[in-house]
Coordinates of C-alpha atoms and ligand atoms in Angstrom, one line a residue:
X25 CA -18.6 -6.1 -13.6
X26 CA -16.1 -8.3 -13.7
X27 CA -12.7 -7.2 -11.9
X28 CA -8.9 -8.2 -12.2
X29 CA -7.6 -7.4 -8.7
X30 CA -3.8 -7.4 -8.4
X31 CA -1.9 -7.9 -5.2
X32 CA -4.9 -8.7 -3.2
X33 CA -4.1 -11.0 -0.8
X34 CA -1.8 -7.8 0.4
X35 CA -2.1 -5.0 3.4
X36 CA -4.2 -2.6 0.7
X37 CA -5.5 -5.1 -1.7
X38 CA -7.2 -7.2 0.6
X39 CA -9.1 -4.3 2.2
X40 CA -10.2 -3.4 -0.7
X41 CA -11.6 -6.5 -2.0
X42 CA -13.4 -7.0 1.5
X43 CA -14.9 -3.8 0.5
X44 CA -15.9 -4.6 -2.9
X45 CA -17.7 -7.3 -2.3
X46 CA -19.8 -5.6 0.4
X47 CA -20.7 -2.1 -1.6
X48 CA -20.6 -3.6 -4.8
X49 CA -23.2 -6.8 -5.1
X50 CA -23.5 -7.1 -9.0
X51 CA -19.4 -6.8 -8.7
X52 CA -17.6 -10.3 -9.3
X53 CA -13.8 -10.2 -7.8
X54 CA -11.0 -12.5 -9.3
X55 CA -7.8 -12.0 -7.3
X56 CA -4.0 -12.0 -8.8
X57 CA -1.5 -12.4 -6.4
X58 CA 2.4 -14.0 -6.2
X59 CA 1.8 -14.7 -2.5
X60 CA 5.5 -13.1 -2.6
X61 CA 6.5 -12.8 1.3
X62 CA 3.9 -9.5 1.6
X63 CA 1.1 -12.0 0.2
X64 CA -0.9 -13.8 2.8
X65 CA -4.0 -15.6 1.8
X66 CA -5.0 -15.8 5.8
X67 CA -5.9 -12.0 4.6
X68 CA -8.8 -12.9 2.8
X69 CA -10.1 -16.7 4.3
X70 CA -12.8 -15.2 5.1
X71 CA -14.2 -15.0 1.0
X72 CA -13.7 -18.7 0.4
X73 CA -16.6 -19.8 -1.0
X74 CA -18.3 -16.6 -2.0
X75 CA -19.5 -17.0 -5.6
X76 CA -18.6 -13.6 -6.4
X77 CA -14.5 -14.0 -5.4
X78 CA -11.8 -16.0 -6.9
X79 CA -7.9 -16.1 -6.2
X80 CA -5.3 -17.2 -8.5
X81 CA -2.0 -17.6 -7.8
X82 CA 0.3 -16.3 -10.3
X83 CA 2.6 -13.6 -11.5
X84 CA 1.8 -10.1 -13.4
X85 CA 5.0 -10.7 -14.8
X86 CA 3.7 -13.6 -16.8
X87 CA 1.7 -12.0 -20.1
X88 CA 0.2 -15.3 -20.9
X89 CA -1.3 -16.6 -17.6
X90 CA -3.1 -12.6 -17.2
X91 CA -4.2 -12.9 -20.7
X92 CA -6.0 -16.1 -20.5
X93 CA -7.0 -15.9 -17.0
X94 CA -8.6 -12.0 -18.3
X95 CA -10.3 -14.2 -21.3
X96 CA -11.3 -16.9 -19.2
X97 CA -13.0 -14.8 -16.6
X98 CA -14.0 -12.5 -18.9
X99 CA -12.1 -9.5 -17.1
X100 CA -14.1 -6.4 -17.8
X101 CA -11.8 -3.9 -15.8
X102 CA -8.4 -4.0 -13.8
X103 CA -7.4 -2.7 -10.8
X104 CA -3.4 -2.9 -10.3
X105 CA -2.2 -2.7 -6.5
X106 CA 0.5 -6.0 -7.1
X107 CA 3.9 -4.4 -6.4
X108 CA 7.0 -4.9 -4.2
X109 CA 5.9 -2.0 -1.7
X110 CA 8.7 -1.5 1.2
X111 CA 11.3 0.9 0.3
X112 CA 14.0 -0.8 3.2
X113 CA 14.0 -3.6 0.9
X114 CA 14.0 -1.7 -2.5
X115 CA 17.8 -0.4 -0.8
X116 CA 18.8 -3.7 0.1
X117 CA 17.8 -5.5 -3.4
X118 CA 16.3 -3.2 -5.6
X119 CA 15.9 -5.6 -8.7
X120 CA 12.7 -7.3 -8.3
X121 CA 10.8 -3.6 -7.5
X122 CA 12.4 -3.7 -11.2
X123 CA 10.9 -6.4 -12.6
X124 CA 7.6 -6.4 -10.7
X125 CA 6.3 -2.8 -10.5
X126 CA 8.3 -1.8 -13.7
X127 CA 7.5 -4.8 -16.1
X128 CA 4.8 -6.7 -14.4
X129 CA 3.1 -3.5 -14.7
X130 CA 3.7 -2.7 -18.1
X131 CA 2.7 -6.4 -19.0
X132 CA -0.7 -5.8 -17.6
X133 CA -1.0 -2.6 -19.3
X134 CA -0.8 -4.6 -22.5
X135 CA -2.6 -7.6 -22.1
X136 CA -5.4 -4.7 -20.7
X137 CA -5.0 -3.2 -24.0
X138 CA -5.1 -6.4 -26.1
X139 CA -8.3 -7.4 -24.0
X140 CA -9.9 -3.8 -24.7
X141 CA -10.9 -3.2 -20.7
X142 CA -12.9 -0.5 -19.5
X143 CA -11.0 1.1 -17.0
X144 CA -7.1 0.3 -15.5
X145 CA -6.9 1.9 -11.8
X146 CA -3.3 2.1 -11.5
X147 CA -2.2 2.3 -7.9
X148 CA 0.7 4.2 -7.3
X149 CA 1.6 6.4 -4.7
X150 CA 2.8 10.4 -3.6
X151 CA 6.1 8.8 -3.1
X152 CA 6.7 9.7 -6.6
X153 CA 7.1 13.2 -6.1
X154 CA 10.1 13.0 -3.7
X155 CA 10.3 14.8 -0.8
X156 CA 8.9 18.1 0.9
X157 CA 10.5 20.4 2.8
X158 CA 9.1 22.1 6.1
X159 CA 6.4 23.6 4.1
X160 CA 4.1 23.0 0.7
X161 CA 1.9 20.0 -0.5
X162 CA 2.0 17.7 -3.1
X163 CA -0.6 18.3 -5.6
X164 CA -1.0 16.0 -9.0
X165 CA 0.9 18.3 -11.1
X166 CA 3.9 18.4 -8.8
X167 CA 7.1 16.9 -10.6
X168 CA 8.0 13.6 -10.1
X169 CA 11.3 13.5 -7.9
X170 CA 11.2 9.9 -6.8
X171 CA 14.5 9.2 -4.3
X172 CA 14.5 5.3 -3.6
X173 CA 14.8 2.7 -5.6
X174 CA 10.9 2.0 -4.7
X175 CA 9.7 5.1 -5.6
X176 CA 11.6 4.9 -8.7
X177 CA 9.9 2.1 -9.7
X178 CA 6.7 3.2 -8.7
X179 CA 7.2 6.9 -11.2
X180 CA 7.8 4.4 -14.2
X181 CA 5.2 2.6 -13.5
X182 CA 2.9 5.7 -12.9
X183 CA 4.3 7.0 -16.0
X184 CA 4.0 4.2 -18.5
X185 CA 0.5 3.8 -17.1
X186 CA 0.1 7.5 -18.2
X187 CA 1.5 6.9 -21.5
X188 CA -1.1 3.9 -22.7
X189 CA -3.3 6.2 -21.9
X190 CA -2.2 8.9 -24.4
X191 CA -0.9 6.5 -26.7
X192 CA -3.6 4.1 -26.8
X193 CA -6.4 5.6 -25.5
X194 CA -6.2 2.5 -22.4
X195 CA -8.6 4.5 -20.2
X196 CA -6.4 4.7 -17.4
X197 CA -6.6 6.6 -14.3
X198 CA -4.1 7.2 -11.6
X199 CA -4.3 7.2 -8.1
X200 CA -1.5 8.2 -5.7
X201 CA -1.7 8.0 -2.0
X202 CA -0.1 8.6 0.9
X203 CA 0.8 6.4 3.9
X204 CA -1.8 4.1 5.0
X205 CA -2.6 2.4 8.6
X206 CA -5.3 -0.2 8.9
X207 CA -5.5 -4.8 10.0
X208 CA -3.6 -6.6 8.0
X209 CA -0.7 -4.6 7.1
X210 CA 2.8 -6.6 6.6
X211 CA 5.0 -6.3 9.8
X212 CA 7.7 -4.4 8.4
X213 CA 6.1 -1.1 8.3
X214 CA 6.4 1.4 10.9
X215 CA 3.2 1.2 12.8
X216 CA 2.8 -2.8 12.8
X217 CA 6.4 -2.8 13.6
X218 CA 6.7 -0.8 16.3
X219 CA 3.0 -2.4 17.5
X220 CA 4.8 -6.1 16.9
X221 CA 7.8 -5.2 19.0
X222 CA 6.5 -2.9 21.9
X223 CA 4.3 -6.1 22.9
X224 CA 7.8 -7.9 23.2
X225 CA 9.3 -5.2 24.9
X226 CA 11.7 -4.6 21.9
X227 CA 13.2 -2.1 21.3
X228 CA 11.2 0.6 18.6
X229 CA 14.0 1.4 15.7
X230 CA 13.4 4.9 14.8
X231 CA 15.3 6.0 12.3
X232 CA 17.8 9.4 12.1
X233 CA 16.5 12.4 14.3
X234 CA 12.4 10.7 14.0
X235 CA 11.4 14.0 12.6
X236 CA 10.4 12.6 9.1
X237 CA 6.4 13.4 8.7
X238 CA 4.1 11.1 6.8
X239 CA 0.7 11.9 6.2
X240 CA -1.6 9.0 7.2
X241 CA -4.4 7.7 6.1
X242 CA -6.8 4.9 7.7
X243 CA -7.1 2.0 4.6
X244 CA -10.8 2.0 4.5
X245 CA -10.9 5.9 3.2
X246 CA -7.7 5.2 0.8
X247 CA -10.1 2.1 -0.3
X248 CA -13.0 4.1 -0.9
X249 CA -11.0 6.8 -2.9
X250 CA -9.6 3.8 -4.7
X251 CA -13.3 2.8 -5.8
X252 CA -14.2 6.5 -6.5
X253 CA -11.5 6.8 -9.1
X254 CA -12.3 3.7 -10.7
X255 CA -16.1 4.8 -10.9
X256 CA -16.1 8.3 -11.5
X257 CA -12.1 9.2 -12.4
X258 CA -11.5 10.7 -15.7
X259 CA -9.6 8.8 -18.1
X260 CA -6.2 9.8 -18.5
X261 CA -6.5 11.4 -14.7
X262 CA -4.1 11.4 -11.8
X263 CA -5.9 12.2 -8.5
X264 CA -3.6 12.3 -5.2
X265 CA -5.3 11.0 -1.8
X266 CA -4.6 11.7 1.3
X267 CA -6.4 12.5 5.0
X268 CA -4.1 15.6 6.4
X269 CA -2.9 13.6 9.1
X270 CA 0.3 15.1 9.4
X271 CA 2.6 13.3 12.3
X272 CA 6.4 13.0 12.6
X273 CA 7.6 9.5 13.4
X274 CA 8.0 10.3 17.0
X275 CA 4.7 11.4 17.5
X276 CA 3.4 8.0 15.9
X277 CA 5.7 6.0 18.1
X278 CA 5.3 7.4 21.4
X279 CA 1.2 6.9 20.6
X280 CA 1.7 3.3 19.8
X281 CA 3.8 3.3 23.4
X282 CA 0.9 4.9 25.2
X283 CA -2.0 3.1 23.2
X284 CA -0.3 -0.3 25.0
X285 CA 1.3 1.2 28.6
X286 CA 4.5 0.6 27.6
X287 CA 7.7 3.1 28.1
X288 CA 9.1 5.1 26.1
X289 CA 12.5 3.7 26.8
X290 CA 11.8 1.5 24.6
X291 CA 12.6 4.1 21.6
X292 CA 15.9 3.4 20.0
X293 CA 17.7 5.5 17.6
X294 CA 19.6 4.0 15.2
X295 CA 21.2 4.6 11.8
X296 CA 19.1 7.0 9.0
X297 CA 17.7 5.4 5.8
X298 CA 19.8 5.9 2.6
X299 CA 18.1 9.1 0.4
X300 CA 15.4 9.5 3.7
X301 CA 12.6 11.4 1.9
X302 CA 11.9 14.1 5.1
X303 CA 8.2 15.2 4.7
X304 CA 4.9 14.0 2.7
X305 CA 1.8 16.2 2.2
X306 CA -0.9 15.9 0.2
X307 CA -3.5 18.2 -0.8
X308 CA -6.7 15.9 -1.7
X309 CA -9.0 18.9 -3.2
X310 CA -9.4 17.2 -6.9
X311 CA -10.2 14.1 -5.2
X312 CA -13.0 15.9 -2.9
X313 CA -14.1 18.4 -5.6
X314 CA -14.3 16.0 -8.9
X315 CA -15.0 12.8 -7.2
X316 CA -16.8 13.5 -3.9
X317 CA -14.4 11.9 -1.9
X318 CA -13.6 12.5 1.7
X319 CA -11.9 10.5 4.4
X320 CA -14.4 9.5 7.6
X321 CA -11.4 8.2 10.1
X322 CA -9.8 11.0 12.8
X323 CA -6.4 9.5 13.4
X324 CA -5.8 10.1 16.6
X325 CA -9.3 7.0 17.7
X326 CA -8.7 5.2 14.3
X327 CA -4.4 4.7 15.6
X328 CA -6.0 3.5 18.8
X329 CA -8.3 0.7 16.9
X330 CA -5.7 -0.2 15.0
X331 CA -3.4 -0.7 17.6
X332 CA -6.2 -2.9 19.2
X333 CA -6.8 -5.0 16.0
X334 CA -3.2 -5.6 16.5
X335 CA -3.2 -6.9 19.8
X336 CA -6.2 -9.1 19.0
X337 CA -4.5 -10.6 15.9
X338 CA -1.6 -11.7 17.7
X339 CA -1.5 -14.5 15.8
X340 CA -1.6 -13.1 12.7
X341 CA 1.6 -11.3 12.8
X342 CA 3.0 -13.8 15.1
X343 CA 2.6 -16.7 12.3
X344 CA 4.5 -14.0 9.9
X345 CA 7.3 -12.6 12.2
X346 CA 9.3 -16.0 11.2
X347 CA 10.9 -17.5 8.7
X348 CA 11.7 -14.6 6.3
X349 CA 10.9 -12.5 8.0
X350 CA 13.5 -12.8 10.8
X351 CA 16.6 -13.3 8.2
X352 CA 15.3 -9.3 6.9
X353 CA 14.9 -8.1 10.0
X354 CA 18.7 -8.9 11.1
X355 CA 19.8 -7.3 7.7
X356 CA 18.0 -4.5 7.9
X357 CA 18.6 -3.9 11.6
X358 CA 20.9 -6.1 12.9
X359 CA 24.5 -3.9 11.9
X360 CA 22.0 -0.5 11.9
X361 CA 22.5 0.7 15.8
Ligands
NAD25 P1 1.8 -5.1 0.2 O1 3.3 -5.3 0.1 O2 1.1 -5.3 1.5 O3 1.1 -6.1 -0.9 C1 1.6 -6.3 -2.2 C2 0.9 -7.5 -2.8 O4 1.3 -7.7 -4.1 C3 1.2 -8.8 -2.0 O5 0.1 -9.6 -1.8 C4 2.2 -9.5 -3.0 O6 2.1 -11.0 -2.8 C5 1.7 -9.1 -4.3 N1 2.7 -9.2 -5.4 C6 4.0 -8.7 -5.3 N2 4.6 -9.0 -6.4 C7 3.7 -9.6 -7.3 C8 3.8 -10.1 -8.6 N3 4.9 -10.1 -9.3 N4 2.7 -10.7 -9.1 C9 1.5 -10.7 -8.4 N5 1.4 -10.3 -7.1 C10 2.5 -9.7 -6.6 O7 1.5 -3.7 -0.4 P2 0.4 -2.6 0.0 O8 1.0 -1.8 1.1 O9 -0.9 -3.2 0.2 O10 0.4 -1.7 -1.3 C11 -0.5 -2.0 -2.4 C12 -0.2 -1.0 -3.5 O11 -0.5 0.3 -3.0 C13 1.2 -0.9 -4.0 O12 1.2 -0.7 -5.4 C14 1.8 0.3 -3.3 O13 2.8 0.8 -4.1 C15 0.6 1.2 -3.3 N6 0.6 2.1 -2.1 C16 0.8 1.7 -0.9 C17 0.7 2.7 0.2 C18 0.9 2.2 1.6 O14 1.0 3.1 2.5 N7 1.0 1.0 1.9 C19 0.4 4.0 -0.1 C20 0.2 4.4 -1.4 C21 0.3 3.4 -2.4
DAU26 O1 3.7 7.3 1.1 C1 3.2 6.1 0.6 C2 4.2 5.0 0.9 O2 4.2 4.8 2.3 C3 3.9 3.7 0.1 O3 4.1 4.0 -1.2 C4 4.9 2.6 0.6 O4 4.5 1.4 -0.1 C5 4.7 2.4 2.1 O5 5.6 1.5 2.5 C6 5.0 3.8 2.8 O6 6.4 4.2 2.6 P1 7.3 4.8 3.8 O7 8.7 4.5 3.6 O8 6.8 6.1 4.2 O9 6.7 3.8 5.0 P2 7.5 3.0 6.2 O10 6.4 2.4 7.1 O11 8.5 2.1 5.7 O12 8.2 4.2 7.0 C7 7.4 5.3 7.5 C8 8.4 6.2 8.2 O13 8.9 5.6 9.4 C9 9.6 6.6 7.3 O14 10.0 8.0 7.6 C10 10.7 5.7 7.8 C11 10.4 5.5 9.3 N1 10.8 4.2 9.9 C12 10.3 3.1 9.3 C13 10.7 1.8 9.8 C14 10.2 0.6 9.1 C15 11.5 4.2 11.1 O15 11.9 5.2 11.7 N2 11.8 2.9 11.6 C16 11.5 1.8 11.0 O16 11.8 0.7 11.5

């Protein structure tokens, strides 16, 4: 099997590939990435030099580089995680989550289609169907509702993936996850952020009242539901993942604060996010029952490993906190408290 792996040298995408090449022998991995500012091919040094594994730097926007690399390396399946993924961003410039996760995706569908691949995992995410109230779940026929510009993005996307398959018969399948911890996620998310700045003593940014819930889920099991659906989804199939983990924000941050002995002065309150989706749930029962899918991390010991990958890795997010990084940071939270 020979696998087009978009957005790889990402938080999600390079998990996965790391896990690919370990459960997978007879699997050969050829990486697309942009290496936009999310990209980081420190992610996945560790592959150099394994026959099975090959990056390429380049764009899914650009139809003719995907359709010769998919010739070249005889590209038997796709999996598409490549996407602008922060939704703070997607409110402060949301045209590239237009042209990347919109087009680029819809470029791949078609070269895909033009190549005649056997499956296209589309990788999208429960923040299509909007936001939850105090109670209910999302299941895969909930209605999309997306509120941010991301999400927005991320629905057409979904959709369009959809619609190749109905149209064309693309055997398609969807996956749509909720939020995921794990190494090697970008700095700009709420659990590496808060991790990042707690070791400085910074202050933690919590938006609004810090009652918004997210349901986590540790990267590995949202990996191995990733490579579930790709082997055993049904074309034309949506299948929602998720680990029940429900925690408001406050929870999370206040455990970061006590995984790393540091106060909880530290937590500052500061201006809400524009269209603030309040709760995600998601009920995982087609992904259990039809693919045999289940998550193995508890949150509560897999927080506390993640918060010591963190500390280990210094370096890691130290080398990325710069540069871009800093000039988004004082937009985003510079004029916010
Ligand atoms: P990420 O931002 O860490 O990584 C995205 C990767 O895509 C980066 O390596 C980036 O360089 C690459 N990329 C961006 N634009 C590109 C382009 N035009 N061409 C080629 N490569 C490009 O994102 P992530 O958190 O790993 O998310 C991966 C996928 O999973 C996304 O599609 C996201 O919507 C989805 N998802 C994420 C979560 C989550 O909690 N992080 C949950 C559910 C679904
Ligand atoms: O649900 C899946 C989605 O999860 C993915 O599709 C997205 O790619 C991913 O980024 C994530 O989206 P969220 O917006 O839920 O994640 P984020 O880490 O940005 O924020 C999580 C919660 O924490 C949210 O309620 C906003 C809040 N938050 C976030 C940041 C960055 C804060 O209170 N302060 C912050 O500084």
């Amino acid at each position: 099997m020979n696998v087009l792996l978009t957005g790889g040298a990402g938080f999600i995408g390079s998990n996965l590939v790391r896990l690919l090449l370990l459960e997978r022998s007879d699997w050969r991995v050829v990486v697309l990435d942009k290496l936009t500012y999310a990209g980081n091919a420190e992610n996945l040094a560790d592959l150099e030099g394994s026959p099975r594994y090959r990056f390429v730097r380049g764009d899914i926007c650009n139809g003719e580089l995907v359709a010769e690399l998919c010739r070249r390396e005889g590209i038997d399946a796709v999996m598409h995680l490549a996407a602008e993924s922060h939704v703070d961003r997607s409110i402060l410039a949301p045209s590239v989550f237009i042209d990347t996760n919109v087009r680029g995706t819809q470029v791949l569908l078609e070269v895909a289609r033009e190549v005649g691949v056997k499956r296209f995992l589309h990788v999208s995410t429960d923040e299509v169907y909007g936001s939850l109230g105090a109670t209910g779940v999302f299941t895969e026929t909930t209605p999309l509702d997306p509120s941010s510009p991301y999400s927005a993005s991320k629905a057409s996307s979904d959709l369009l993936a959809l619609a190749y398959a109905r149209t064309f018969g693309l055997p398609v399948v969807v996956t749509r996850c909720s939020n995921n911890y794990g190494p090697y996620q970008f700095p700009e998310k709420l659990i590496p952020l808060m991790i990042a700045n707690a070791l400085r003593d910074r202050p933690l940014p919590v938006y609004g009242d810090g009652l918004n819930v997210r349901d986590w889920i540790h990267v590995e099991d949202h990996a191995r539901g990733l490579l579930a659906a790709f082997e055993r989804g049904e074309d034309g199939q949506v299948y929602n993942f998720g680990a029940s983990s429900e925690r408001t924000n406050l929870e999370i941050v206040k455990q970061v604060l006590r995984h790393l002995g540091k106060p909880e002065s530290l937590v500052a309150y500061v201006k809400d996010r524009l269209g603030h989706d309040r709760r995600y749930a998601i009920d995982a029962t087609k992904a259990r029952t039809k693919l045999g899918w289940a998550p193995r991390h508890r949150f509560e010991d897999a927080l506390g490993e993640t918060v010591r990958w963190y500390v280990e890795h210094r370096p890691w997010w130290e080398r990325i906190i710069s540069g871009e990084y800093l000039r988004y940071y004082e937009r985003q939270y510079g004029a916010r408290s």
